[in-house]
Coordinates of C-alpha atoms in Angstrom, one line a residue:
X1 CA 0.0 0.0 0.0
X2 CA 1.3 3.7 -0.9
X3 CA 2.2 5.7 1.2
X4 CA 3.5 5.9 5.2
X5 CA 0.4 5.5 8.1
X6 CA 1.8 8.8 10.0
X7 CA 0.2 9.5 13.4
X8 CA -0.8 12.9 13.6
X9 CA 0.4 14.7 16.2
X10 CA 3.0 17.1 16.0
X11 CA 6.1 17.1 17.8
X12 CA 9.1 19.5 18.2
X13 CA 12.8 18.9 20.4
X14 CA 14.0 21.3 22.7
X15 CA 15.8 21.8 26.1
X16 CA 16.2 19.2 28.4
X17 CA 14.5 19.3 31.6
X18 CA 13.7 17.0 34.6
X19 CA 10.9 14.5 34.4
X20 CA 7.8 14.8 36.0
X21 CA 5.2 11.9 37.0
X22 CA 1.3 11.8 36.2
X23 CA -0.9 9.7 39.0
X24 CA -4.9 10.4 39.6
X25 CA -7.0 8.3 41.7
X26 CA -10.0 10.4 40.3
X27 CA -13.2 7.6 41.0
X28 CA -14.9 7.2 37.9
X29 CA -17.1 4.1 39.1
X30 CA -20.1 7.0 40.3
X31 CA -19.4 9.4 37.2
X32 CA -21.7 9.3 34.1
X33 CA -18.2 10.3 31.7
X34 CA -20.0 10.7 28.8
X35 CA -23.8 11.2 27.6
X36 CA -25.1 9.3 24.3
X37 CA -27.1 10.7 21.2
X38 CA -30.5 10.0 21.3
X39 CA -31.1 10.7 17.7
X40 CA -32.6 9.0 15.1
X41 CA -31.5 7.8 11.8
X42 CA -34.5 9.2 10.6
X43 CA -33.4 12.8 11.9
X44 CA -29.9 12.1 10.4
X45 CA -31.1 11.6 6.9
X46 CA -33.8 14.2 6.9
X47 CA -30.1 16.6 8.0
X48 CA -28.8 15.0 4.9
X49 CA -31.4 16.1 2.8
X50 CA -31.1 19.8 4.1
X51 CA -27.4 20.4 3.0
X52 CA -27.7 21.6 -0.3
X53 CA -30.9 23.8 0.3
X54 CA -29.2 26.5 2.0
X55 CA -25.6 28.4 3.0
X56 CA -26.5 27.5 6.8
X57 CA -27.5 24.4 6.4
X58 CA -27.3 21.0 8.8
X59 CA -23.4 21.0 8.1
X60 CA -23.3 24.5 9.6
X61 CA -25.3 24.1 12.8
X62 CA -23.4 20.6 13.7
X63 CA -20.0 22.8 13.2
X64 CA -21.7 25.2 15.4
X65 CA -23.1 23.1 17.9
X66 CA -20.2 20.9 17.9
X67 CA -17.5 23.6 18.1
X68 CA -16.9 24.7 21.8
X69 CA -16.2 21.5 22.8
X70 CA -13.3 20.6 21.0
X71 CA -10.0 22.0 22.6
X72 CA -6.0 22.5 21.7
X73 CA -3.5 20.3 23.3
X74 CA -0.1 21.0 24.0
X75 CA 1.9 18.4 25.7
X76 CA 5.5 18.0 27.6
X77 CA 6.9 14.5 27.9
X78 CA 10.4 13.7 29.0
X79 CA 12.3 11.7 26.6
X80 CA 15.8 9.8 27.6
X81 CA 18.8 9.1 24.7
X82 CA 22.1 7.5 25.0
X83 CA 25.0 8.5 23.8
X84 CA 28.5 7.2 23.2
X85 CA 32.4 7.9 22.6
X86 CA 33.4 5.9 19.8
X87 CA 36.9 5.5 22.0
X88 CA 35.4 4.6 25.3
X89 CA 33.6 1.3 23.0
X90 CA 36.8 0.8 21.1
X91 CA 38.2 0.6 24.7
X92 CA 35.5 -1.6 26.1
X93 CA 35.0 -4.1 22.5
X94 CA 39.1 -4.5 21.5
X95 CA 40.8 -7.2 23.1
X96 CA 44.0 -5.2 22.7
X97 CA 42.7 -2.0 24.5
X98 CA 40.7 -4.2 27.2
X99 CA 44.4 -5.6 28.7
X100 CA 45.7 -1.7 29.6
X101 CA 42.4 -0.6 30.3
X102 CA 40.3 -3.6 32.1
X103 CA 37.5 -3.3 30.1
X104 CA 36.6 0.9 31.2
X105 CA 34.4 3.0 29.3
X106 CA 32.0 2.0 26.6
X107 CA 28.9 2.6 28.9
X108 CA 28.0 5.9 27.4
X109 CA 25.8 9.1 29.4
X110 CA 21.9 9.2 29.0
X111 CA 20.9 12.7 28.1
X112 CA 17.3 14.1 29.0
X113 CA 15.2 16.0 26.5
X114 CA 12.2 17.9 26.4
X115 CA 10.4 17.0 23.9
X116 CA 6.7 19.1 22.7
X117 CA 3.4 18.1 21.0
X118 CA 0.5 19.1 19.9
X119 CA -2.5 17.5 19.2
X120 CA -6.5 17.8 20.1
X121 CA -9.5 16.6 21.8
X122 CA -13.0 16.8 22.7
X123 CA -15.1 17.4 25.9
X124 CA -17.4 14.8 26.9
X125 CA -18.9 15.6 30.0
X126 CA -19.8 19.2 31.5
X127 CA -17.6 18.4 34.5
X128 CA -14.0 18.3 32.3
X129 CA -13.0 14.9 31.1
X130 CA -11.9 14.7 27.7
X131 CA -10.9 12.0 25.0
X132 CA -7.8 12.3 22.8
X133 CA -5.3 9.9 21.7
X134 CA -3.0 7.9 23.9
X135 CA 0.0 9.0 21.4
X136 CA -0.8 12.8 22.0
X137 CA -1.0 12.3 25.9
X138 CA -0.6 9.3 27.4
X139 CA 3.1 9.7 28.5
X140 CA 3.0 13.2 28.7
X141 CA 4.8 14.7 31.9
X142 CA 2.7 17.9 31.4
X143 CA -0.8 19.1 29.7
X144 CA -2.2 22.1 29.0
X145 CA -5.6 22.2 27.6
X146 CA -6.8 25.2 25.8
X147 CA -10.6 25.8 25.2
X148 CA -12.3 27.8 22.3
X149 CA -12.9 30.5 25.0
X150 CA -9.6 31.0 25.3
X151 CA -8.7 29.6 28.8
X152 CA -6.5 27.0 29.8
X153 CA -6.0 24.5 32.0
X154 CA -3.9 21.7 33.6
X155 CA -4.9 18.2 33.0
X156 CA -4.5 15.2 34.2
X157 CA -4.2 11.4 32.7
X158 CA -7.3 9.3 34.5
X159 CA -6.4 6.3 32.3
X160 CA -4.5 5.4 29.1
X161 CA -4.3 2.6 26.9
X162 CA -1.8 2.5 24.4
X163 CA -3.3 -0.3 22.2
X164 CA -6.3 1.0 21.4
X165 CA -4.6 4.8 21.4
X166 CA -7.5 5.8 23.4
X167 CA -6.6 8.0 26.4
X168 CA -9.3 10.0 28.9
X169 CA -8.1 13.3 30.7
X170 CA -9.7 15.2 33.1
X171 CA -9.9 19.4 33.7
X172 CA -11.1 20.9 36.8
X173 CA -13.8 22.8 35.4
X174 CA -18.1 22.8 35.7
X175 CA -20.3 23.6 32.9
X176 CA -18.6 23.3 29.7
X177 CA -20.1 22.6 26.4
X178 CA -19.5 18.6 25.5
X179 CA -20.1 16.1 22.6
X180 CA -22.4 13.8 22.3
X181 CA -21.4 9.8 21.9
X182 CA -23.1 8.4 18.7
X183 CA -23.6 5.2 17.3
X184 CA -20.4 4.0 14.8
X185 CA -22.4 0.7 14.6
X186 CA -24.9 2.9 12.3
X187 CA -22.9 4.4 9.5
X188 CA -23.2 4.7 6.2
X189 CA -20.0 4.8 3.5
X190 CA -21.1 7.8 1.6
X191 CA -22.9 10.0 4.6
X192 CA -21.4 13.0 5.5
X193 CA -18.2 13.0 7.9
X194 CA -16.8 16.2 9.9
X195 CA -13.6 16.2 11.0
X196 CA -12.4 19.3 13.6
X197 CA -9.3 19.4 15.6
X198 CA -6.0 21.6 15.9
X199 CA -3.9 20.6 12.3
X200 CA -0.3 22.0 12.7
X201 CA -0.5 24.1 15.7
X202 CA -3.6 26.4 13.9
X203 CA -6.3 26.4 17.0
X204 CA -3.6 28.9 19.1
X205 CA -4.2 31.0 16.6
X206 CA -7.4 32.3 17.3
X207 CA -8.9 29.2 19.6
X208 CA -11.2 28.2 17.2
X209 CA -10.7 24.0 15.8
X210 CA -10.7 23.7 11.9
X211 CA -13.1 22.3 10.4
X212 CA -13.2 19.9 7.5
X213 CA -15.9 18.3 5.4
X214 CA -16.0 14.6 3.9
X215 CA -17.9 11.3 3.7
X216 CA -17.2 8.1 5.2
X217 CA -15.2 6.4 2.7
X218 CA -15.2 2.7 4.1
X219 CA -15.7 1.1 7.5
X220 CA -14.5 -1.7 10.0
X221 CA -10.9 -1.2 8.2
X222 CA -7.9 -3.3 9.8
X223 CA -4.8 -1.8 9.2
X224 CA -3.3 -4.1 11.5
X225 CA -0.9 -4.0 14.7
X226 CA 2.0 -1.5 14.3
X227 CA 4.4 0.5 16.5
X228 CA 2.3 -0.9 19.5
X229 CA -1.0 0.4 18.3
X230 CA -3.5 -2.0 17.2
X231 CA -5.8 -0.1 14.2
X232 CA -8.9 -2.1 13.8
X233 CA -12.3 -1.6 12.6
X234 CA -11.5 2.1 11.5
X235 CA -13.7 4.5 10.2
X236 CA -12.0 5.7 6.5
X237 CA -13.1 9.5 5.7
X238 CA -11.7 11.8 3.2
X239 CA -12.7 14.5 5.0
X240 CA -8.8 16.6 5.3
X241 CA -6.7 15.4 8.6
X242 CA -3.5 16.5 9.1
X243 CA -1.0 16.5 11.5
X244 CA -2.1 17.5 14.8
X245 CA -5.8 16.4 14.5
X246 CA -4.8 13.6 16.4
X247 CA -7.4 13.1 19.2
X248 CA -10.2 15.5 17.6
X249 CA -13.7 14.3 16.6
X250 CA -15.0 12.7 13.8
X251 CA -18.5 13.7 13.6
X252 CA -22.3 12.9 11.8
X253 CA -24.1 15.4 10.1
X254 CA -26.2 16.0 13.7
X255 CA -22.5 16.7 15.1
X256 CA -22.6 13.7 17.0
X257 CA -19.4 11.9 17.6
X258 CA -18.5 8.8 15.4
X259 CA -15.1 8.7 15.8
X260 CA -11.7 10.0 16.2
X261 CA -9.0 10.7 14.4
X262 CA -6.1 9.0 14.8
X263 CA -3.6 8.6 11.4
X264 CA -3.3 9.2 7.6
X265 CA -1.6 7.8 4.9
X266 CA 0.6 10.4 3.8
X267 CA 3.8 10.5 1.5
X268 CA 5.3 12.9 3.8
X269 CA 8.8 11.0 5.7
X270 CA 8.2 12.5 9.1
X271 CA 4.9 13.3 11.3
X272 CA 6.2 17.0 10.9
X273 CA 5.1 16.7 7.2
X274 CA 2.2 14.6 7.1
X275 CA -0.6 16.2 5.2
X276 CA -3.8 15.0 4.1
X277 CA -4.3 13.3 0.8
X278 CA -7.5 11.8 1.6
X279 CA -7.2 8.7 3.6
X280 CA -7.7 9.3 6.8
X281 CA -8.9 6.8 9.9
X282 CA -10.9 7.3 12.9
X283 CA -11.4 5.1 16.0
X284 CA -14.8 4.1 16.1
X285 CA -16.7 5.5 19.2
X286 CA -18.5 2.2 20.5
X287 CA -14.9 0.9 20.6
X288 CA -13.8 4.0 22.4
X289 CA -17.5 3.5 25.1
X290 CA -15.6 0.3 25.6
X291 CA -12.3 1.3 26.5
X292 CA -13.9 3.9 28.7
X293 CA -16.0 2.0 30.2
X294 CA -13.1 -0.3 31.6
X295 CA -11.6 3.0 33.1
X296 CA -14.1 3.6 35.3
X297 CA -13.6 0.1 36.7
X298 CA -10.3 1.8 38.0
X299 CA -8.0 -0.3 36.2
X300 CA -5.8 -0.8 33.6
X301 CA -6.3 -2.5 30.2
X302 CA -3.8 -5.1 29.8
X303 CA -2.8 -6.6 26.4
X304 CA -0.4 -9.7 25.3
X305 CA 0.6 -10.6 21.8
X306 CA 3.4 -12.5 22.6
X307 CA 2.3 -15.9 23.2
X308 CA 5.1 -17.9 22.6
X309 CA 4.4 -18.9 18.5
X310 CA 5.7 -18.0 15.7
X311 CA 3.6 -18.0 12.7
X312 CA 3.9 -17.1 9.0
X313 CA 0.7 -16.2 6.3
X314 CA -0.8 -19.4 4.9
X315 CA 0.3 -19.7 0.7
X316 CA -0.1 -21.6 -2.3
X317 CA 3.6 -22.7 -1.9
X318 CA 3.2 -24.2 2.0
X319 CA -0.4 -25.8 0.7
X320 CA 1.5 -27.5 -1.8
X321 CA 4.6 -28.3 0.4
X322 CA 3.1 -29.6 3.5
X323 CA -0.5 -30.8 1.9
X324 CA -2.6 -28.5 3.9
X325 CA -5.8 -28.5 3.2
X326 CA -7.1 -25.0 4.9
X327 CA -7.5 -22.0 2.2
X328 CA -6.2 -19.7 4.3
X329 CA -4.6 -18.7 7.8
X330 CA -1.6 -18.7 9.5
X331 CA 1.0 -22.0 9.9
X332 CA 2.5 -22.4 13.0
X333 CA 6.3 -22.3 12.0
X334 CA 7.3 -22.8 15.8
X335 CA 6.4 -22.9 19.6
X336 CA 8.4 -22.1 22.3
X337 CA 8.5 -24.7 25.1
X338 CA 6.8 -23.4 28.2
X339 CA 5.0 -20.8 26.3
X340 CA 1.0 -19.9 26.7
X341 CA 0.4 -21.0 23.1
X342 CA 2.6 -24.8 24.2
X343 CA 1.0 -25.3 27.2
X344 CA -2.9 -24.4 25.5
X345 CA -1.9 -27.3 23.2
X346 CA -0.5 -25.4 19.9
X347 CA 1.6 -27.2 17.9
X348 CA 4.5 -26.5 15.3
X349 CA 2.5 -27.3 12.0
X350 CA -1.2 -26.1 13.0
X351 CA -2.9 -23.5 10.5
X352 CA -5.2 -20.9 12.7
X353 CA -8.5 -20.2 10.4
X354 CA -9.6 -17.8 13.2
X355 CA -9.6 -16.8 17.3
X356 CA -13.5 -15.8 18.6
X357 CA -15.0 -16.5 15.0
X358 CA -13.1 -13.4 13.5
X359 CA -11.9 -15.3 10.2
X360 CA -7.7 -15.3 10.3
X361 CA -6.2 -14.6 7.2
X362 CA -2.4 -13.2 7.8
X363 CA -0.1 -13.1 10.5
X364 CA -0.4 -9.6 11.1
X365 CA -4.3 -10.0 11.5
X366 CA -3.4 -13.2 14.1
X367 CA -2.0 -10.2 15.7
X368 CA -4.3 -7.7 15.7
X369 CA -6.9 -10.1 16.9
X370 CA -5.3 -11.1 19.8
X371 CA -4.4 -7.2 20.5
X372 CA -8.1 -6.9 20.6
X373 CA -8.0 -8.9 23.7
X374 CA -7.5 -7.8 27.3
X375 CA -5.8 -10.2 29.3
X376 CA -8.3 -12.6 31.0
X377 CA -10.0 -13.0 28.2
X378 CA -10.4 -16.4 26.6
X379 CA -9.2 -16.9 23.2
X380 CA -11.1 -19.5 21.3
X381 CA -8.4 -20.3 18.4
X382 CA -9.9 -23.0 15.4
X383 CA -7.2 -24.5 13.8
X384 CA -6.4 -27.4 11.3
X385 CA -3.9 -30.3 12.1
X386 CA -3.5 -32.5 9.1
X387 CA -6.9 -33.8 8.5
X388 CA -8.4 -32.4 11.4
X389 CA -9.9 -29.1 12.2
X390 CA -10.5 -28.4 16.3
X391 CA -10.0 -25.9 18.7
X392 CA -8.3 -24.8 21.4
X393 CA -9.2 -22.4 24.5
X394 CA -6.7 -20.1 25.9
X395 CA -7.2 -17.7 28.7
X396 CA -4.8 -14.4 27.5
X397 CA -2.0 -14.5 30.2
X398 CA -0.3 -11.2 31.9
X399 CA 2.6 -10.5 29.4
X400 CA 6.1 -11.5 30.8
X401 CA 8.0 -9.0 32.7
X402 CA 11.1 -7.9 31.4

């Protein structure tokens, strides 16, 4: 596929500073978070119908309604780098330097950076707790939210989950405008899409989000597990996203939310570059309920990929080498002994058709399936050995500490 996936914040190196830490023990179990759209799909496409009968038409008034509640992010997080003297490793790696010098050196000095991002969000509740991305804020050291009145204010990390990128602060602030949660189960490729948010650094300039217009080009799109990030079931507009619109809304046509935006495809080489050229993805908002939903329980959201298998894409060639007779999945090249996947029963030689009925076509979709997971969860992976198909039950396991 063309082109780079770019997340879509924006980030710039500076001076170094020392590192802060982020804890809250906010209690979300008695909080309501965030308040769903009662509106009908009826309503929507009557809205629909309205947009080309006048300048301010449905468009208009969900930009309008929609607006206050979307908010600038800037971010500080503390990055660490190593560096080294070329003679302090000749020192430590040459046998010849190592018998006058013991073995010194070679260990190199960490040097701390400040590193700053920008990126947006939108308010959810009237009492301050916002949704944005977990690669805009989740490891920030320091957050500064900045409202389309103008104000700012400090905020705080209640939970973060780096799989699913989702990431839920909180402001200490009463009556604000919020977003409405709609329904991403009930979209249609083709309706319109609005996409706001803070593309390179442009809400400081007047605290107002831009705003673009689109469609929905596609839906429940799996671009797979990368960098950490598991992208699936994604919401495809070509409504113009940019970099820094990470964490802003994706909306309907009644400005309710649908989604939001998370990365592009861009030819650009860098995140400082990448522009819209009409492919860009949004998290769907019933998956985001989810995830929030499990913060108010208070804890974390706990993945695990690495199960202990190693598997390659199921092709013509291994059919016809090793007489499989599955159409597709992935063939078990290898299990480590000890491992979750040896000790649920998986053996070297077993194709994986699919894990919870999703249908397994490629490694890289074993993957993201299993990123889908939380650990607890039980896997239900159908497999063929030889002439027989089965399955095999796994409860997901912590991952191993390193």
């Amino acid at each position: 596929m063309n082109g780079l996936v770019q997340l879509l914040a924006l980030i710039s190196l500076t001076t170094q500073l020392p590192a802060c830490t982020k804890t809250d023990n906010h209690d979300l179990k008695s909080s309501q978070v965030y308040t769903n759209s009662s509106v009908a799909r009826s309503v929507r496409d009557s809205l629909n119908d309205q947009v080309s009968n006048s300048r301010r038409n449905a468009i208009t008034k969900a930009v309008a309604k929609a607006s206050g509640a979307v908010v600038g992010i800037n971010v500080t997080e503390i990055h660490e780098q190593t560096y080294y003297d070329p003679w302090e490793q000749m020192m430590q790696n040459d046998p010849f330097f190592r018998q006058f010098f013991g073995g010194r050196g070679g260990g190199g000095y960490t040097q701390r950076y400040q590193v700053k991002e920008l990126g947006s969000g939108f308010i959810i509740s009237p009492d301050g707790y916002i949704l944005t991305n977990d690669h805009v804020a989740g490891k920030a050291s320091k957050i500064i939210i900045t409202t389309t009145m103008g104000k700012q204010y400090d905020a705080r990390v209640i939970n973060t989950d780096p799989v699913s990128d989702v990431c839920l602060l909180k402001i200490d602030a009463n009556d604000l405008p919020y977003l409405q949660l709609g329904n991403s189960d009930d979209i249609d490729v083709g309706e319109w899409a609005i996409a706001m948010g803070n593309p390179f650094g442009l809400f400081e300039k007047n605290n107002k989000p831009t705003v673009t217009v689109g469609v929905v080009s596609n839906s429940g799109v799996n671009l797979g597990y990368q960098d950490g990030r598991n992208m699936r079931e994604m919401i495809q507009t070509d409504a113009a996203i940019s970099s820094g619109n990470s964490g802003g809304p994706l909306l309907n046509i009644n400005g309710d939310v649908i989604g939001m935006n998370a990365t592009i495809f861009s030819t650009a080489q860098s995140g400082m570059g990448a522009g819209s050229i009409g492919l860009g993805f949004a998290i769907p908002v019933n998956r985001i309920k989810v995830i929030v939903d499990n913060f108010r329980s208070g804890k974390s959201i706990q993945h695990n990929t690495a199960l202990g298998f190693v598997g390659q894409t199921l092709d013509d060639n291994m059919r016809d080498q090793y007489g499989i007779a599955a159409s597709s999945g992935v063939l078990i090249m290898g299990v480590n002994r000890g491992s979750a996947a040896d000790q649920a029963g998986i053996q070297a030689g077993d194709v994986i058709t699919s894990v919870n009925g999703d249908p397994v076509k490629s490694d890289e979709e074993l993957y993201s399936i299993v990123a889908d997971h939380k650990v607890g969860d039980v896997l239900i992976f159908n497999l063929v050995r030889g002439e027989n198909s089965g399955t095999i039950r796994m409860k997901l396991p912590p991952a191993a500490r390193k």
